[in-house]
Short mmCIF file of C-alpha atoms and ligand atoms in Angstrom, two decimals:
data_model
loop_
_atom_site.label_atom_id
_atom_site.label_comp_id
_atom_site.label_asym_id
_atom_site.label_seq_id
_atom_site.Cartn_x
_atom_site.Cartn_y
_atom_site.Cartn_z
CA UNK A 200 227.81 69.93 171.99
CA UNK A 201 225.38 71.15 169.48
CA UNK A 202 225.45 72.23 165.95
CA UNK A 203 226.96 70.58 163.22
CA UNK A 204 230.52 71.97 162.54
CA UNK A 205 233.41 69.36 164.30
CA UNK A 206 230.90 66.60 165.04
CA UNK A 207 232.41 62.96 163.59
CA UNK A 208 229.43 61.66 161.11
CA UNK A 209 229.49 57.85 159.85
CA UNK A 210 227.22 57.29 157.01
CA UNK A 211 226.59 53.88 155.50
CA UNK A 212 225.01 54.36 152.19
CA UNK A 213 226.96 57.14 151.62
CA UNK A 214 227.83 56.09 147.72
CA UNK A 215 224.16 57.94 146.11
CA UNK A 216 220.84 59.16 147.04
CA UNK A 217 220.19 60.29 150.33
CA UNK A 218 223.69 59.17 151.69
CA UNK A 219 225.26 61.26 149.27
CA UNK A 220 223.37 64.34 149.74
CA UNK A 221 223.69 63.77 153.30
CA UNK A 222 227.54 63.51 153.31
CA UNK A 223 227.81 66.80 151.30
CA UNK A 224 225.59 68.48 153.22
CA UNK A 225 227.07 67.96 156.80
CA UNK A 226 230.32 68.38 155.60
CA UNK A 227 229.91 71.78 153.65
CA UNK A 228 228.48 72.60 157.19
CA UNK A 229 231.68 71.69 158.85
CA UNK A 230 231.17 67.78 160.15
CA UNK A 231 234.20 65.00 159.57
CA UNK A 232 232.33 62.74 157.28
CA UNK A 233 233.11 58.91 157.40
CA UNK A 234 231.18 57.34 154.38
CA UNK A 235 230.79 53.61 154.03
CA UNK A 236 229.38 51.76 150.87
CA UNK A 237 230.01 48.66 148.69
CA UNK A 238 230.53 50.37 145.57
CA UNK A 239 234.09 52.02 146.52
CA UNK A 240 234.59 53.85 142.78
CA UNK A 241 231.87 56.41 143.99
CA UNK A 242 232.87 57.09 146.98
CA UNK A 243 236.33 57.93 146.07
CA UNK A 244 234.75 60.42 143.78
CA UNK A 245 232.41 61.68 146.66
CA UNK A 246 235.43 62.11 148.85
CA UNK A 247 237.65 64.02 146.03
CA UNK A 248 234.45 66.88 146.09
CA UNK A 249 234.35 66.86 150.07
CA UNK A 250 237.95 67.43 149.90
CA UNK A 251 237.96 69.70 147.32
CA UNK A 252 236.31 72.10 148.80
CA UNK A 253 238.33 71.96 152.35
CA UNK A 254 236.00 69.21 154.00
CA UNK A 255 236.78 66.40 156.37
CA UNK A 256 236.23 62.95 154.98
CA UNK A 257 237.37 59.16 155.22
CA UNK A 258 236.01 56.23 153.50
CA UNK A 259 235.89 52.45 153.25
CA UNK A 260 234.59 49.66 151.15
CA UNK A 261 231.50 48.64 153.54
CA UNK A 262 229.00 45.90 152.83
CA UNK A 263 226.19 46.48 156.36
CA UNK A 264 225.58 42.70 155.62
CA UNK A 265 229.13 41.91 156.86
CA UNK A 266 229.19 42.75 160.81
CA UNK A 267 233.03 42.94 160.37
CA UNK A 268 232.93 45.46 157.92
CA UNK A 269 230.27 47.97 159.47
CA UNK A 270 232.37 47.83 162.83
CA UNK A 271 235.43 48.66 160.88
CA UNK A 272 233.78 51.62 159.62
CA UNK A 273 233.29 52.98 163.17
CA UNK A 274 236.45 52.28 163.90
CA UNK A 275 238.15 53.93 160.97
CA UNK A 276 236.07 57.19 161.88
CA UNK A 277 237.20 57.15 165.65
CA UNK A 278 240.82 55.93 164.78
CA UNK A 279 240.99 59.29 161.65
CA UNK A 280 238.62 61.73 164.20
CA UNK A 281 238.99 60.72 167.65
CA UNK A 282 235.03 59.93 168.86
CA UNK A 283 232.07 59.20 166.72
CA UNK A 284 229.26 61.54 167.09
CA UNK A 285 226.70 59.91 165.02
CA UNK A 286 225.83 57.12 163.31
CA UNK A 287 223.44 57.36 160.27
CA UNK A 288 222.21 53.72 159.30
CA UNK A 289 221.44 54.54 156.03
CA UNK A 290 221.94 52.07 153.67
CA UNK A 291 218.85 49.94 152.33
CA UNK A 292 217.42 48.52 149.13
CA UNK A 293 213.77 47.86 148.08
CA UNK A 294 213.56 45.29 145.96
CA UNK A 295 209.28 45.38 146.22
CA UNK A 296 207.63 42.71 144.26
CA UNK A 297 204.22 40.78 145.11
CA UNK A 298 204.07 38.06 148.15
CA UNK A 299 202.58 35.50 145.18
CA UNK A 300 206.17 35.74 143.33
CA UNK A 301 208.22 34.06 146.04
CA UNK A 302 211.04 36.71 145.58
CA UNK A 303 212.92 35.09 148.69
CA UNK A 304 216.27 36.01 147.79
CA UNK A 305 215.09 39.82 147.48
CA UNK A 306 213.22 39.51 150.95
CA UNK A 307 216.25 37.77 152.52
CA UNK A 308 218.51 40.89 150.94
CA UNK A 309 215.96 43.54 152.38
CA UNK A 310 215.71 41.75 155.83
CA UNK A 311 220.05 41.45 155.59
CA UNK A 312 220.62 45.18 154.76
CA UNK A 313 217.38 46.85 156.02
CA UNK A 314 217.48 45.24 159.43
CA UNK A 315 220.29 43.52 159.78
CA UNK A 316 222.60 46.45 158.96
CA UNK A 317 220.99 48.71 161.09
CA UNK A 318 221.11 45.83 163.87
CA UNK A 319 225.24 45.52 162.69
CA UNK A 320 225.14 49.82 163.55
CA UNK A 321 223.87 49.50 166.29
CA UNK A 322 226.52 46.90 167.79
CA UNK A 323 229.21 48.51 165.86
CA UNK A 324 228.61 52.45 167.20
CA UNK A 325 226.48 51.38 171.09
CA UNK A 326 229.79 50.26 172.64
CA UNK A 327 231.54 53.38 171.38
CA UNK A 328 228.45 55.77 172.50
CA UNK A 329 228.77 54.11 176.07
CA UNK A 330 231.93 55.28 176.74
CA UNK A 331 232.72 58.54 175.34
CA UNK A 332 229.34 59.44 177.26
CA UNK A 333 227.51 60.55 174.28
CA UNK A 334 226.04 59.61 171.01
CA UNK A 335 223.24 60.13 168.32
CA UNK A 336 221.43 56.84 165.69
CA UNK A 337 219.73 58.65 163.06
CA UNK A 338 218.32 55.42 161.74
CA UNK A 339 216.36 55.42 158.17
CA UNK A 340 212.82 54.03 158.24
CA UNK A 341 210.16 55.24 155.41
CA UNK A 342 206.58 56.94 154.67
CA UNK A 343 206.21 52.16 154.38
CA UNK A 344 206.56 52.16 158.18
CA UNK A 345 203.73 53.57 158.51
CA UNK A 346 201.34 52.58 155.38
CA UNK A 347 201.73 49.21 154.05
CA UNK A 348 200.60 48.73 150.42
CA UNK A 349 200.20 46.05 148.32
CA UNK A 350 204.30 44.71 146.84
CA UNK A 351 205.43 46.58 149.64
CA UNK A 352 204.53 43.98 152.61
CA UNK A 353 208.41 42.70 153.31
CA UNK A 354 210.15 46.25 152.40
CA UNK A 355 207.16 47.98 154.92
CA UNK A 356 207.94 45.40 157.56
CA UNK A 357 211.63 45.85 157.25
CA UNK A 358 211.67 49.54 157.99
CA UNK A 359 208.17 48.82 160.93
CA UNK A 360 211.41 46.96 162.49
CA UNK A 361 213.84 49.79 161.97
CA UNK A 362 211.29 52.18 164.09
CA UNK A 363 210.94 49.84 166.34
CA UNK A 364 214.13 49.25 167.25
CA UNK A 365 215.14 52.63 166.92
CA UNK A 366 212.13 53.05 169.88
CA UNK A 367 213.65 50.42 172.39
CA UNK A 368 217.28 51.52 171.34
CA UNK A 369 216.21 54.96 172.50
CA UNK A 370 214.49 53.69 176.19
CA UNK A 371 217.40 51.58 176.53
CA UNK A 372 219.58 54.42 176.46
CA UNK A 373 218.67 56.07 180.26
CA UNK A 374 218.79 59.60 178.54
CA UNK A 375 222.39 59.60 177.36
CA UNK A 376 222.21 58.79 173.64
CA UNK A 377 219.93 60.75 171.19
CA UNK A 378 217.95 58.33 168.66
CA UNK A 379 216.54 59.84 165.41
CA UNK A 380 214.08 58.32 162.77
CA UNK A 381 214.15 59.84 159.38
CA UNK A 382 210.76 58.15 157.33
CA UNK A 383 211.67 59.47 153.67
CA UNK A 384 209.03 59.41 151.08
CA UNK A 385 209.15 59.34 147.59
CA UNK A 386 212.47 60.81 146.95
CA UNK A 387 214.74 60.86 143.51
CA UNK A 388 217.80 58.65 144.06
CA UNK A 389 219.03 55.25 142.90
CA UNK A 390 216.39 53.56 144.66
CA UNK A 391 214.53 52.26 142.21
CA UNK A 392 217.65 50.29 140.77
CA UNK A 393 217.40 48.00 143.36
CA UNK A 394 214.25 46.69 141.98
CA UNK A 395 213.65 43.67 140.24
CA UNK A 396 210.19 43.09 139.65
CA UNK A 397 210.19 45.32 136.24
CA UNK A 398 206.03 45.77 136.57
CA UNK A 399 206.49 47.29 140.13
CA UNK A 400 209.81 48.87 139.11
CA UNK A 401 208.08 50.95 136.03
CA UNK A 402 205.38 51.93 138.75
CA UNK A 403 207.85 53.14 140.83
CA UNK A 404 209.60 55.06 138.42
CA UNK A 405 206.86 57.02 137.27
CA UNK A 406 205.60 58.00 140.95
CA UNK A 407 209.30 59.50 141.21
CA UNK A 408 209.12 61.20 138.16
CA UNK A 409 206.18 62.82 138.94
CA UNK A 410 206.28 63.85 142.53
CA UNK A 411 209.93 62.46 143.90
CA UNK A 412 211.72 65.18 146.32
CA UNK A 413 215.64 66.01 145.92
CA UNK A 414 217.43 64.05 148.57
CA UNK A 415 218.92 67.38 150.36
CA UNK A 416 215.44 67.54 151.11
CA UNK A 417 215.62 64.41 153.23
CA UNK A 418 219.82 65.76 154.00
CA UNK A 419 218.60 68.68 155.61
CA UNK A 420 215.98 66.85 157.97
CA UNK A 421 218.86 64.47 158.99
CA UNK A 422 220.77 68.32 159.89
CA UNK A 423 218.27 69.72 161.67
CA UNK A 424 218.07 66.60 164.27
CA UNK A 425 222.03 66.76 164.48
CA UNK A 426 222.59 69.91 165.45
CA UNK A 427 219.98 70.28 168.19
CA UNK A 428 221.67 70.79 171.23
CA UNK A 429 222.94 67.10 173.58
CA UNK A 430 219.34 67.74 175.46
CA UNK A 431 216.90 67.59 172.33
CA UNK A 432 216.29 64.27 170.89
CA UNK A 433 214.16 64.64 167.71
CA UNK A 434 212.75 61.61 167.95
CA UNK A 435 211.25 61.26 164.06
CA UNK A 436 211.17 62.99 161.19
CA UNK A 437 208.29 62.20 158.27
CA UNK A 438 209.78 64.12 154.76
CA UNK A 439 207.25 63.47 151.99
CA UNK A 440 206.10 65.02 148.94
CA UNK A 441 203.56 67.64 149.60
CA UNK A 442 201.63 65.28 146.30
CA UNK A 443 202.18 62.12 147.99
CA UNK A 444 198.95 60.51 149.54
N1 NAP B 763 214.28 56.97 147.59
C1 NAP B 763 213.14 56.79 148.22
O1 NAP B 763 212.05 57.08 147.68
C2 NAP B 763 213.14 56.26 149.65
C3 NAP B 763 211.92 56.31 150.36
C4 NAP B 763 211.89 55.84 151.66
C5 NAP B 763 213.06 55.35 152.26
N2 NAP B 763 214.21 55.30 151.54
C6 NAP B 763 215.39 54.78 152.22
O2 NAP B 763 216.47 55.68 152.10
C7 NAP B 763 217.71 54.97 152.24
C8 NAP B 763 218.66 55.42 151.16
O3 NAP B 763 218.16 55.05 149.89
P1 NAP B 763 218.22 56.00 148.62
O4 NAP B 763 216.85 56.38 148.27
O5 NAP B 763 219.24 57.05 148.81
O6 NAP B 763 218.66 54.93 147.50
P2 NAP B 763 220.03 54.72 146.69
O7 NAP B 763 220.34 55.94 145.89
O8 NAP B 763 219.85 53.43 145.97
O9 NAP B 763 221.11 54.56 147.84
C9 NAP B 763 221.21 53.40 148.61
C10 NAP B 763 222.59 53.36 149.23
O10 NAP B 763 222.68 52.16 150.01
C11 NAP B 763 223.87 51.50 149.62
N3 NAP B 763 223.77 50.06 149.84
C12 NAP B 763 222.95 49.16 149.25
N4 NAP B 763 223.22 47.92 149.68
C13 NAP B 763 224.25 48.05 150.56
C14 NAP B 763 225.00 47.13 151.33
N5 NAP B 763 224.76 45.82 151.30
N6 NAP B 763 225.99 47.61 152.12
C15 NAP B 763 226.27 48.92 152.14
N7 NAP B 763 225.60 49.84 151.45
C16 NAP B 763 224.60 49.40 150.66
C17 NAP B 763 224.12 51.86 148.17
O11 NAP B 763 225.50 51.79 147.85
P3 NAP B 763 226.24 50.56 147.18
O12 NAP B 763 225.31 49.94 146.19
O13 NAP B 763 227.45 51.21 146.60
O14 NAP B 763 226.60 49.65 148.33
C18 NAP B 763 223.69 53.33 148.19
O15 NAP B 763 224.75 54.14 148.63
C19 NAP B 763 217.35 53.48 152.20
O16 NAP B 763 217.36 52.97 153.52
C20 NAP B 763 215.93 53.47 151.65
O17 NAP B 763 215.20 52.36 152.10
C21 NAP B 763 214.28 55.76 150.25
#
Protein backbone atom coordinates (compact mmCIF):
# COMPACT_ATOMS: atom_id res chain seq x y z
CA UNK A 1 0.00 0.00 0.00
CA UNK A 2 1.44 3.34 -0.68
CA UNK A 3 0.42 6.86 -0.27
CA UNK A 4 -0.96 8.40 2.60
CA UNK A 5 -4.84 8.46 2.42
CA UNK A 6 -6.40 5.23 4.74
CA UNK A 7 -3.06 4.38 6.35
CA UNK A 8 -3.59 4.11 10.51
CA UNK A 9 -0.84 6.78 11.95
CA UNK A 10 0.07 6.69 15.86
CA UNK A 11 1.86 9.71 16.93
CA UNK A 12 3.25 10.17 20.42
CA UNK A 13 3.99 13.76 20.91
CA UNK A 14 1.20 14.62 19.08
CA UNK A 15 0.03 17.58 21.72
CA UNK A 16 2.59 20.65 19.85
CA UNK A 17 5.47 21.12 17.64
CA UNK A 18 6.31 18.68 15.22
CA UNK A 19 3.63 16.12 16.50
CA UNK A 20 1.09 18.53 15.91
CA UNK A 21 1.97 19.62 12.55
CA UNK A 22 2.48 16.12 11.75
CA UNK A 23 -1.04 14.96 12.86
CA UNK A 24 -2.68 17.76 10.75
CA UNK A 25 -0.78 17.17 8.01
CA UNK A 26 -1.37 13.34 7.43
CA UNK A 27 -4.75 13.66 8.26
CA UNK A 28 -5.77 16.62 5.87
CA UNK A 29 -4.07 14.08 3.45
CA UNK A 30 -6.48 11.40 4.35
CA UNK A 31 -4.55 9.11 7.24
CA UNK A 32 -6.61 7.91 10.64
CA UNK A 33 -4.56 9.78 13.11
CA UNK A 34 -4.07 8.24 16.68
CA UNK A 35 -2.31 11.01 18.80
CA UNK A 36 -0.84 10.25 22.18
CA UNK A 37 0.49 12.92 24.73
CA UNK A 38 0.50 13.73 28.49
CA UNK A 39 -1.08 16.95 28.27
CA UNK A 40 -4.75 15.63 27.24
CA UNK A 41 -6.45 19.46 27.16
CA UNK A 42 -4.50 19.94 23.79
CA UNK A 43 -5.12 17.17 22.25
CA UNK A 44 -8.77 17.29 22.64
CA UNK A 45 -8.48 20.60 20.93
CA UNK A 46 -6.18 19.05 18.17
CA UNK A 47 -8.75 16.36 17.63
CA UNK A 48 -11.92 18.90 17.51
CA UNK A 49 -9.81 20.65 14.19
CA UNK A 50 -9.00 17.07 12.66
CA UNK A 51 -12.58 16.40 13.03
CA UNK A 52 -13.75 19.46 12.00
CA UNK A 53 -12.71 19.34 8.91
CA UNK A 54 -13.92 15.52 8.13
CA UNK A 55 -10.59 13.79 9.42
CA UNK A 56 -10.02 10.53 11.20
CA UNK A 57 -8.67 10.85 14.70
CA UNK A 58 -8.51 9.10 18.26
CA UNK A 59 -6.62 10.11 21.22
CA UNK A 60 -5.37 9.17 24.68
CA UNK A 61 -3.66 10.54 27.69
CA UNK A 62 -0.03 8.91 26.98
CA UNK A 63 3.02 9.37 29.13
CA UNK A 64 6.09 7.14 26.63
CA UNK A 65 7.71 6.78 30.15
CA UNK A 66 4.86 4.42 31.18
CA UNK A 67 5.25 1.09 28.93
CA UNK A 68 1.53 0.48 29.80
CA UNK A 69 0.40 3.53 28.47
CA UNK A 70 2.37 3.67 25.02
CA UNK A 71 1.05 -0.01 24.33
CA UNK A 72 -2.42 1.17 25.03
CA UNK A 73 -2.02 3.71 22.50
CA UNK A 74 -1.36 1.07 19.80
CA UNK A 75 -3.97 -0.70 20.87
CA UNK A 76 -6.59 2.01 20.90
CA UNK A 77 -5.51 2.80 17.16
CA UNK A 78 -5.88 -0.94 16.01
CA UNK A 79 -9.03 -1.54 18.25
CA UNK A 80 -10.79 2.31 16.48
CA UNK A 81 -8.89 1.44 12.79
CA UNK A 82 -8.32 -2.11 12.45
CA UNK A 83 -4.16 -2.36 11.79
CA UNK A 84 -1.54 0.18 12.59
CA UNK A 85 0.41 1.37 9.72
CA UNK A 86 2.94 3.43 11.39
CA UNK A 87 4.32 4.34 14.35
CA UNK A 88 5.95 7.83 14.76
CA UNK A 89 8.07 7.90 18.11
CA UNK A 90 7.94 11.33 18.45
CA UNK A 91 7.83 12.55 21.69
CA UNK A 92 11.15 13.94 23.40
CA UNK A 93 12.36 16.79 25.58
CA UNK A 94 15.79 18.55 25.75
CA UNK A 95 16.41 19.70 28.82
CA UNK A 96 20.42 20.69 27.66
CA UNK A 97 22.45 22.07 30.43
CA UNK A 98 26.40 21.64 31.05
CA UNK A 99 27.92 18.06 32.28
CA UNK A 100 29.59 20.35 35.38
CA UNK A 101 25.83 21.10 36.70
CA UNK A 102 24.92 17.54 37.62
CA UNK A 103 21.39 18.01 36.06
CA UNK A 104 20.69 14.16 36.75
CA UNK A 105 17.11 14.34 37.03
CA UNK A 106 16.97 16.16 33.47
CA UNK A 107 19.42 13.43 31.99
CA UNK A 108 17.41 10.62 33.63
CA UNK A 109 14.05 12.42 31.96
CA UNK A 110 15.86 12.67 28.46
CA UNK A 111 17.27 9.03 28.68
CA UNK A 112 13.26 7.95 30.02
CA UNK A 113 11.41 9.73 27.13
CA UNK A 114 14.14 10.02 24.42
CA UNK A 115 15.15 6.40 24.57
CA UNK A 116 13.13 4.74 26.61
CA UNK A 117 9.91 5.78 24.83
CA UNK A 118 11.08 5.02 21.63
CA UNK A 119 12.36 1.54 23.16
CA UNK A 120 8.39 1.36 24.83
CA UNK A 121 7.29 1.99 20.63
CA UNK A 122 9.07 -0.25 19.57
CA UNK A 123 7.67 -3.17 21.93
CA UNK A 124 4.32 -1.65 21.84
CA UNK A 125 3.88 -1.45 17.67
CA UNK A 126 6.89 -4.72 16.64
CA UNK A 127 4.43 -7.40 17.80
CA UNK A 128 1.59 -5.76 15.89
CA UNK A 129 3.92 -5.15 12.62
CA UNK A 130 4.78 -9.00 12.81
CA UNK A 131 1.59 -10.12 12.22
CA UNK A 132 -0.42 -8.03 10.02
CA UNK A 133 2.79 -8.54 7.71
CA UNK A 134 3.63 -4.97 7.44
CA UNK A 135 4.71 -1.90 9.21
CA UNK A 136 6.68 1.48 9.14
CA UNK A 137 8.94 3.31 12.69
CA UNK A 138 9.50 6.75 11.69
CA UNK A 139 11.59 7.31 14.77
CA UNK A 140 12.79 11.09 15.69
CA UNK A 141 16.54 11.56 16.11
CA UNK A 142 18.15 15.26 15.51
CA UNK A 143 20.82 17.47 13.46
CA UNK A 144 22.61 16.31 17.76
CA UNK A 145 22.96 12.77 16.38
CA UNK A 146 25.21 13.70 14.35
CA UNK A 147 27.20 16.89 15.89
CA UNK A 148 27.66 16.91 19.51
CA UNK A 149 28.22 20.37 21.07
CA UNK A 150 29.06 21.53 24.19
CA UNK A 151 25.40 21.30 26.89
CA UNK A 152 24.24 19.04 24.40
CA UNK A 153 26.43 15.78 25.37
CA UNK A 154 23.33 13.66 27.14
CA UNK A 155 20.43 15.12 24.70
CA UNK A 156 23.13 14.22 21.51
CA UNK A 157 23.68 10.79 22.98
CA UNK A 158 20.03 10.19 23.53
CA UNK A 159 18.97 10.68 19.95
CA UNK A 160 22.99 8.77 18.68
CA UNK A 161 20.82 5.85 20.48
CA UNK A 162 17.57 6.56 18.70
CA UNK A 163 19.58 6.10 15.16
CA UNK A 164 21.04 3.41 16.32
CA UNK A 165 18.41 1.52 17.22
CA UNK A 166 16.34 2.61 14.55
CA UNK A 167 19.54 0.90 12.35
CA UNK A 168 19.39 -2.64 14.08
CA UNK A 169 15.47 -2.35 14.33
CA UNK A 170 15.60 -2.00 10.57
CA UNK A 171 18.26 -5.27 9.89
CA UNK A 172 16.26 -7.06 12.31
CA UNK A 173 13.33 -6.69 10.29
CA UNK A 174 14.33 -9.36 7.14
CA UNK A 175 12.81 -6.71 4.67
CA UNK A 176 9.24 -6.65 5.95
CA UNK A 177 9.00 -3.49 8.06
CA UNK A 178 10.09 0.00 6.73
CA UNK A 179 12.24 2.06 9.42
CA UNK A 180 12.52 5.89 8.99
CA UNK A 181 14.82 8.48 10.82
CA UNK A 182 13.68 12.02 10.77
CA UNK A 183 17.01 14.28 12.30
CA UNK A 184 15.10 17.77 12.74
CA UNK A 185 17.13 20.83 13.18
CA UNK A 186 16.42 23.93 14.61
CA UNK A 187 12.75 24.06 14.30
CA UNK A 188 10.01 26.55 16.09
CA UNK A 189 7.94 24.50 18.56
CA UNK A 190 7.66 24.12 22.32
CA UNK A 191 10.95 22.73 22.56
CA UNK A 192 12.67 25.05 24.24
CA UNK A 193 10.12 24.87 27.27
CA UNK A 194 11.52 21.86 28.26
CA UNK A 195 14.63 23.56 29.25
CA UNK A 196 15.83 24.35 32.49
CA UNK A 197 19.13 25.66 32.44
CA UNK A 198 17.83 29.46 31.76
CA UNK A 199 21.63 30.46 30.28
CA UNK A 200 21.36 27.59 27.66
CA UNK A 201 17.58 28.10 27.39
CA UNK A 202 18.00 32.03 26.32
CA UNK A 203 20.69 30.63 23.78
CA UNK A 204 18.38 28.45 22.46
CA UNK A 205 15.72 30.75 22.07
CA UNK A 206 17.47 33.18 20.13
CA UNK A 207 18.98 30.51 17.56
CA UNK A 208 15.11 29.73 16.95
CA UNK A 209 14.20 33.08 16.57
CA UNK A 210 16.58 33.71 14.15
CA UNK A 211 16.80 30.75 11.87
CA UNK A 212 14.06 28.06 13.42
CA UNK A 213 11.97 26.23 10.46
CA UNK A 214 7.98 25.77 10.77
CA UNK A 215 7.39 22.24 11.90
CA UNK A 216 5.27 21.26 8.58
CA UNK A 217 8.61 21.60 7.35
CA UNK A 218 9.79 18.63 9.38
CA UNK A 219 5.59 17.20 8.83
CA UNK A 220 6.10 17.01 5.32
CA UNK A 221 9.53 15.01 5.45
CA UNK A 222 7.76 12.53 7.85
CA UNK A 223 4.94 12.41 4.49
CA UNK A 224 7.15 11.94 1.99
CA UNK A 225 8.77 8.65 3.73
CA UNK A 226 5.06 7.41 4.41
CA UNK A 227 3.73 7.38 1.35
CA UNK A 228 6.54 5.74 -0.63
CA UNK A 229 5.34 2.67 -1.87
CA UNK A 230 5.72 -0.99 0.81
CA UNK A 231 9.21 -1.49 -1.30
CA UNK A 232 10.98 1.99 -0.52
CA UNK A 233 12.33 2.41 2.87
CA UNK A 234 13.65 5.99 3.28
CA UNK A 235 15.95 5.20 5.57
CA UNK A 236 16.77 9.03 7.04
CA UNK A 237 15.80 12.21 6.58
CA UNK A 238 18.22 15.40 7.75
CA UNK A 239 15.60 18.78 7.73
CA UNK A 240 17.68 21.79 8.79
CA UNK A 241 17.73 25.37 8.33
CA UNK A 242 19.40 26.31 5.14
CA UNK A 243 21.36 29.08 8.08
CA UNK A 244 22.13 26.39 10.39
CA UNK A 245 25.91 25.38 10.50
N1 LIG B 1 12.37 21.75 17.90
C1 LIG B 1 13.61 21.44 17.56
O1 LIG B 1 14.44 22.32 17.26
C2 LIG B 1 14.03 19.98 17.48
C3 LIG B 1 15.27 19.68 16.89
C4 LIG B 1 15.68 18.37 16.81
C5 LIG B 1 14.85 17.34 17.28
N2 LIG B 1 13.66 17.65 17.86
C6 LIG B 1 12.84 16.54 18.34
O2 LIG B 1 11.54 16.64 17.82
C7 LIG B 1 10.63 15.94 18.69
C8 LIG B 1 9.41 16.81 18.91
O3 LIG B 1 9.77 17.97 19.62
P1 LIG B 1 9.18 19.41 19.27
O4 LIG B 1 10.29 20.23 18.75
O5 LIG B 1 7.94 19.29 18.49
O6 LIG B 1 8.91 19.96 20.76
P2 LIG B 1 7.56 20.25 21.57
O7 LIG B 1 6.75 21.28 20.85
O8 LIG B 1 8.00 20.53 22.96
O9 LIG B 1 6.80 18.85 21.51
C9 LIG B 1 7.20 17.76 22.28
C10 LIG B 1 6.04 16.80 22.39
O10 LIG B 1 6.47 15.68 23.19
C11 LIG B 1 5.50 15.49 24.20
N3 LIG B 1 6.08 14.87 25.37
C12 LIG B 1 7.02 15.34 26.22
N4 LIG B 1 7.23 14.48 27.22
C13 LIG B 1 6.39 13.44 27.01
C14 LIG B 1 6.11 12.24 27.70
N5 LIG B 1 6.75 11.92 28.83
N6 LIG B 1 5.17 11.40 27.19
C15 LIG B 1 4.51 11.72 26.08
N7 LIG B 1 4.73 12.83 25.37
C16 LIG B 1 5.65 13.68 25.84
C17 LIG B 1 4.90 16.86 24.48
O11 LIG B 1 3.57 16.74 24.98
P3 LIG B 1 3.15 16.74 26.51
O12 LIG B 1 4.03 17.70 27.23
O13 LIG B 1 1.71 17.15 26.43
O14 LIG B 1 3.30 15.32 26.97
C18 LIG B 1 4.84 17.43 23.06
O15 LIG B 1 3.67 16.99 22.41
C19 LIG B 1 11.42 15.61 19.95
O16 LIG B 1 11.81 14.24 19.90
C20 LIG B 1 12.65 16.49 19.84
O17 LIG B 1 13.76 15.94 20.50
C21 LIG B 1 13.22 18.95 17.96
Amino acid sequence: MSGIKGKVVVITGASSGIGEATALLLAERGAKVVLGARGLGRLVALADRITDVGGKVAFAGTDVRRRDDVAALVKLASERFGKVDVLVNNAGIGPISPLDELQVEDWEDMIDINIKGVLYGIAAALPVFRSQGFGHFVNTASTAAFRVVPNMAVYAGTKMAVRAISEGLRLEADGKLRVTIISPGFTRTNFADSMTDPGVKAQIVASMESMAIPPDAIARAIAFAIEQPADVDVGEIVVRPTAQA
